[in-house]
Coordinates of C-alpha atoms (C1' of nucleotides) in Angstrom, one line a residue:
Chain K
X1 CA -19.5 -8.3 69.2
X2 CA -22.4 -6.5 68.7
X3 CA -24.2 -8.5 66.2
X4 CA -24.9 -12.2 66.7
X5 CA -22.7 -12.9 63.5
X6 CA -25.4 -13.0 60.5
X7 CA -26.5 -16.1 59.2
X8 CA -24.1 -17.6 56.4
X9 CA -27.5 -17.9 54.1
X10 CA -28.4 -14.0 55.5
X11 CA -25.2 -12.6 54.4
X12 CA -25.3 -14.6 50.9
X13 CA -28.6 -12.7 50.8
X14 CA -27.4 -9.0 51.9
X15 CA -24.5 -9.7 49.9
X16 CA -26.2 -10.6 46.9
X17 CA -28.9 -7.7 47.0
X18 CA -26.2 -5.0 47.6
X19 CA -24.1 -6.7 44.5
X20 CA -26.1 -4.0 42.2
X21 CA -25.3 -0.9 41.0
X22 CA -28.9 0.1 41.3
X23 CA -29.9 -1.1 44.2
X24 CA -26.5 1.0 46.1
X25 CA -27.6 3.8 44.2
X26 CA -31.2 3.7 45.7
X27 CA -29.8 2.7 48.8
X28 CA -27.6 5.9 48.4
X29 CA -30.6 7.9 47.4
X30 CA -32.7 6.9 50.5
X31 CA -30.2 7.7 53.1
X32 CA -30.0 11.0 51.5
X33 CA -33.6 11.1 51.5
X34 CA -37.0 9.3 52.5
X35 CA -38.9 8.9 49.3
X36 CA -41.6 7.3 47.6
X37 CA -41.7 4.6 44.5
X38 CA -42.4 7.6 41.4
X39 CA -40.3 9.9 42.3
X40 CA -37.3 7.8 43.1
X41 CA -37.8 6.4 39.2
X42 CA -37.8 9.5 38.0
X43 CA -34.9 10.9 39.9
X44 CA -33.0 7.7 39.1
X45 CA -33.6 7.5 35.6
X46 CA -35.4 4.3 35.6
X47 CA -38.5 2.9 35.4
X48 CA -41.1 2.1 38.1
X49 CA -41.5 -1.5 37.7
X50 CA -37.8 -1.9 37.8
X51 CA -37.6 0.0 41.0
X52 CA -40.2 -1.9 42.4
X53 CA -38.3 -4.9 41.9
X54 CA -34.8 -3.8 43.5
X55 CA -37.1 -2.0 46.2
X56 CA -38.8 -5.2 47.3
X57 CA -35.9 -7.5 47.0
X58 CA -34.1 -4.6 49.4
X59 CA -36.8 -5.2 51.7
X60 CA -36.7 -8.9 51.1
X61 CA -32.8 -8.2 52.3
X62 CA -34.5 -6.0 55.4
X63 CA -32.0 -3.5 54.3
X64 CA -34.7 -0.8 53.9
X65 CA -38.4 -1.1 54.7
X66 CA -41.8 1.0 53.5
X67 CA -45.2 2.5 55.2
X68 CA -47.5 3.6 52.9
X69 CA -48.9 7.4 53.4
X70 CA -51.4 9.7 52.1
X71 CA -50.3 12.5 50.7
X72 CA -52.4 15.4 51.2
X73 CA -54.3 15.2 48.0
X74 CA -54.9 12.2 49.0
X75 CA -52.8 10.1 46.4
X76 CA -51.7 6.4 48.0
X77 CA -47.9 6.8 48.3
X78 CA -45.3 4.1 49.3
X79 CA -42.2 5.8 51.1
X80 CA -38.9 3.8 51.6
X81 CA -36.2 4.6 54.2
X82 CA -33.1 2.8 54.8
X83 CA -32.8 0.3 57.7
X84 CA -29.7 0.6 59.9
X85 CA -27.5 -1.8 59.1
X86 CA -23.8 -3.0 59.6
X87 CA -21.8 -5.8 58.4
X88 CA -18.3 -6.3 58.4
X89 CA -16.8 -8.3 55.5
X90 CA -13.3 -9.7 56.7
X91 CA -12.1 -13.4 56.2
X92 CA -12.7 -14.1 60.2
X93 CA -16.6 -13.0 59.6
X94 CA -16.4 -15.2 56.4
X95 CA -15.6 -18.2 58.0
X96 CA -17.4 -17.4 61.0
X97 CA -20.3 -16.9 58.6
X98 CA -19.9 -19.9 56.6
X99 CA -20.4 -22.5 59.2
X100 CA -24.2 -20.9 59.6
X101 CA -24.9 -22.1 55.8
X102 CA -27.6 -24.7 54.9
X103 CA -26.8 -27.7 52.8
X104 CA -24.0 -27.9 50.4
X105 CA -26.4 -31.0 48.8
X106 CA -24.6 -34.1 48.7
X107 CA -22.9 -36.2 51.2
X108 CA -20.5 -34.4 53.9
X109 CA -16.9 -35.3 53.5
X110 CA -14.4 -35.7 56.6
X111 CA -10.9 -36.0 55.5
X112 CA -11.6 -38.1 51.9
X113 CA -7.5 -37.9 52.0
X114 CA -5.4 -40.5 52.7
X115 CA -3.7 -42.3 49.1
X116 CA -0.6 -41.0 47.7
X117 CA 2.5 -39.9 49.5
Chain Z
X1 CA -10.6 6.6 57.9
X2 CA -8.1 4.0 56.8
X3 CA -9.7 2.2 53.7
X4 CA -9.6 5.4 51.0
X5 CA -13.3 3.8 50.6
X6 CA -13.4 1.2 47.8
X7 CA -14.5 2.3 44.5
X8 CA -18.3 1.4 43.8
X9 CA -17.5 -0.8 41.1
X10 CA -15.0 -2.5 43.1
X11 CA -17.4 -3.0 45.9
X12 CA -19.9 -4.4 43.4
X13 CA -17.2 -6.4 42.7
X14 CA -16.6 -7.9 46.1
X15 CA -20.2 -7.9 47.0
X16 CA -21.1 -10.5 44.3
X17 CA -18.0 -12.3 44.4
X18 CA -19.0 -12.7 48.2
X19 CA -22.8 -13.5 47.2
X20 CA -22.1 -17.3 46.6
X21 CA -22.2 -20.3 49.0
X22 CA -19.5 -22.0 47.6
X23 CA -17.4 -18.8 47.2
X24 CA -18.0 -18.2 50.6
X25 CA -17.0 -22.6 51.2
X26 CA -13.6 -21.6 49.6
X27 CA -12.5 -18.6 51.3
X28 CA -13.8 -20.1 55.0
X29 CA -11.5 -23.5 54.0
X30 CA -8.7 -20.9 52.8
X31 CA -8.7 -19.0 56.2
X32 CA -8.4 -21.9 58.1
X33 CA -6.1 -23.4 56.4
X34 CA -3.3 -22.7 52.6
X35 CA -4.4 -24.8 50.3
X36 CA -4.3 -26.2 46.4
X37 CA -6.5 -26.6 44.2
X38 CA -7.4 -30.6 43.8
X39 CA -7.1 -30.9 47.7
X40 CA -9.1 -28.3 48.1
X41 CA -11.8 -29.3 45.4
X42 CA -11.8 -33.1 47.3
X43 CA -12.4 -31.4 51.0
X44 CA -15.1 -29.3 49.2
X45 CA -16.9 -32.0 47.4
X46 CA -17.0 -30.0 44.2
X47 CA -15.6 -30.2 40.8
X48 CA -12.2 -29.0 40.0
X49 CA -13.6 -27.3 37.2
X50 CA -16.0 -25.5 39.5
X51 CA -13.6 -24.8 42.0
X52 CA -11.1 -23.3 39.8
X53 CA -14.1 -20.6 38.8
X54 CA -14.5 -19.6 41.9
X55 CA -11.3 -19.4 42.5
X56 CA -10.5 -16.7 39.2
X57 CA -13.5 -14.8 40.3
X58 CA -12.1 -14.5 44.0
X59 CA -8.7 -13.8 42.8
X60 CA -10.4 -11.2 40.2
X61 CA -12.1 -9.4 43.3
X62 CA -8.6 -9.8 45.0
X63 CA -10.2 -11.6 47.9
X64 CA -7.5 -14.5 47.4
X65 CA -4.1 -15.0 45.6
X66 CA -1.9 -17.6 44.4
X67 CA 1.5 -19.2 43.9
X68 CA 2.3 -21.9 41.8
X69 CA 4.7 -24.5 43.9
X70 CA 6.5 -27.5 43.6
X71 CA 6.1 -30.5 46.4
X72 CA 9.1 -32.8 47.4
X73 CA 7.9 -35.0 44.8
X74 CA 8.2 -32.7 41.9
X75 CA 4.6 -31.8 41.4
X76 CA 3.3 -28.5 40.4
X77 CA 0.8 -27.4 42.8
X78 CA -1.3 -24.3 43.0
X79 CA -1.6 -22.8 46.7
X80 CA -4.4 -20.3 47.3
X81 CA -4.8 -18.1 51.1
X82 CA -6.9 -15.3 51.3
X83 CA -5.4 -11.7 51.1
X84 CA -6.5 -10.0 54.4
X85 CA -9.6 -7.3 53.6
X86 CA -12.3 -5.3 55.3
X87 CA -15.2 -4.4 53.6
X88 CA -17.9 -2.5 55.8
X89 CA -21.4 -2.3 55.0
X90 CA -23.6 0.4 56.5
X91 CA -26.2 2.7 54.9
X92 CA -23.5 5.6 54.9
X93 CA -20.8 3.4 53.3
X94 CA -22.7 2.5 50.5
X95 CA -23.8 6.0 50.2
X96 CA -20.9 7.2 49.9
X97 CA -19.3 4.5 47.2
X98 CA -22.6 4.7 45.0
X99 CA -20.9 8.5 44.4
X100 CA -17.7 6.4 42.5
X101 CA -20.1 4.0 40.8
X102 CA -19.3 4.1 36.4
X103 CA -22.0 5.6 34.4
X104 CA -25.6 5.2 35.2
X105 CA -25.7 5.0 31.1
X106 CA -28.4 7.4 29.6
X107 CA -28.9 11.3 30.4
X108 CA -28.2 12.3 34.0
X109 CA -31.4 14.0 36.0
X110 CA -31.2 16.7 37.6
X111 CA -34.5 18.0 39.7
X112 CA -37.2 16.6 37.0
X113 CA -39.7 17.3 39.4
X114 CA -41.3 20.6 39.2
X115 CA -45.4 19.9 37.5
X116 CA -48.0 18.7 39.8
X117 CA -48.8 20.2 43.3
Chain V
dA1 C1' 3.9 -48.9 30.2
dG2 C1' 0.3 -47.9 33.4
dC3 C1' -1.5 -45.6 37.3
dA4 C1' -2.0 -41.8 40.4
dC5 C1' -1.9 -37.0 41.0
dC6 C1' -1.3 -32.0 39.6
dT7 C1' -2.7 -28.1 36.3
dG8 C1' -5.4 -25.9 32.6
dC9 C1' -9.0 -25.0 29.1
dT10 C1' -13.5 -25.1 26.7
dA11 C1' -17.9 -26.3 24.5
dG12 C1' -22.6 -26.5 25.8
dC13 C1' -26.5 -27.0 28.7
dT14 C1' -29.2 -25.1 32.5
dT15 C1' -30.7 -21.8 35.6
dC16 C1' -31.2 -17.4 37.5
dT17 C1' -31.4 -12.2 37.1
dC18 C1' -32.4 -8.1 34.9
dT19 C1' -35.4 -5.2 32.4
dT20 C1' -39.1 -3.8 29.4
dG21 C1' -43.9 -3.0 28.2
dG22 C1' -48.5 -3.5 29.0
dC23 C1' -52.4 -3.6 31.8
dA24 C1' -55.3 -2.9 36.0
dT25 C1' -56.8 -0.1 40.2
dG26 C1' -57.5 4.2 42.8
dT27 C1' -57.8 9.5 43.8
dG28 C1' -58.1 14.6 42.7
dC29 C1' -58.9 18.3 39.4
dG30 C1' -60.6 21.2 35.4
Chain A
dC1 C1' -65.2 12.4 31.7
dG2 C1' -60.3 12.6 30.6
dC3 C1' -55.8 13.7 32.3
dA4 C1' -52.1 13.3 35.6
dC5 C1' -50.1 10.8 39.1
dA6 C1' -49.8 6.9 42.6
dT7 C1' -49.7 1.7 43.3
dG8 C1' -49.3 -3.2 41.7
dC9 C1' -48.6 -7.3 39.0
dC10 C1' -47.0 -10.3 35.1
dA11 C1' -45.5 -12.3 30.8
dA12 C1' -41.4 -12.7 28.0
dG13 C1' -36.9 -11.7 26.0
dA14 C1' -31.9 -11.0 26.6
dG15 C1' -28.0 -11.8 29.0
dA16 C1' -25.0 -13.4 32.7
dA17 C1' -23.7 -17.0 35.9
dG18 C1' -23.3 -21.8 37.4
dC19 C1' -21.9 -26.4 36.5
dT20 C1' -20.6 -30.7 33.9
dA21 C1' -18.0 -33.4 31.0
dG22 C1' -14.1 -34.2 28.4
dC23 C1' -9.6 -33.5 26.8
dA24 C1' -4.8 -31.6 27.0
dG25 C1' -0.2 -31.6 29.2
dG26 C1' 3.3 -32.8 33.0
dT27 C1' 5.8 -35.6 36.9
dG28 C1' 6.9 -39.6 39.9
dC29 C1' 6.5 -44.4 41.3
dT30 C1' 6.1 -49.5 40.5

DNA sequence: AGCACCTGCTAGCTTCTCTTGGCATGTGCG
DNA sequence: CGCACATGCCAAGAGAAGCTAGCAGGTGCT
């Protein structure tokens, strides 16, 4: 129960954004810890613009979301915490999940079968 | 408990073998119902060629398996079903397979904070 | 033989994602 | 002012993923 049952295109989304070794380790960083944009780089090794990028498409994902502060000094700082989340990946929530997806293109098919045997 | 917790790269793995509508097409069709290949490829709508990547890749994540058969009329078929699995997805799960991810590559950090303030 | 169906493989084009490097803005401090 | 630190954006290259088209082999039926 619980949860409606995402969206097929939502979980293609989630699913995609957590398919990253970087973005699960600042996933894994910010339920450890509430930080902001600099020092997570730092701490993870990587640089700012690339954080920025995994950071806004885990937003984009809604799996974690940002305020920006002041800190003291008065610097502009952009803290990230870690939305709760919760999906289940079995082949029932697949297939539920996979009737909620938008357009494979082309004409449908029905049951093109029907020749041999 | 249960699940020993997949390793990070395997849930990398399953997360972006999961991350594709048509991926997500084949499994749903799977669960519903054992299928081949060139059936499977016509109720789709897609290519064989396509289908048959997907297919490796979901075998290679181990989402699906197969078994080469023979039909009453002597043809070689290929069956597919998906292998039952149960991937959970929360904050705290990915935490804790980030810790099981392979090398981040370069030189680890440690606390390189410590200069302003 | 010719046709229908099944399987498998690959070269090659196209598209998307990742990542870097540079540049711009703003604030506080010596 | 110049330095340190914070934020943000963007162009561009490298690499990975997606997809098509074509060819190969095999079996059974008419």
């Amino acid at each position: 129960m619980s949860r409606p049952g995402p969206t097929g295109d939502d979980l293609v989304r989630v699913l995609a954004t957590l398919a990253n070794p970087h973005r699960l380790r600042v996933v894994a960083a910010l339920v450890r810890e509430r930080n902001y944009v600099s020092r997570l780089a730092r701490q993870l090794g990587i640089s700012r613009a690339l954080l920025q990028v995994h950071l806004r498409k885990l937003e984009a994902a809604g799996l974690v979301s940002a305020q920006l502060e002041l800190s003291e000094d008065g610097k502009a700082m952009k803290f990230y915490e870690v939305n709760q989340f919760d999906y289940r990946l079995t082949p029932d929530a697949v297939a539920a999940a996979e009737q909620t997806l938008s357009l494979p293109e082309p004409g449908e098919r029905g049951v093109e079968e029907g020749s041999r045997s």
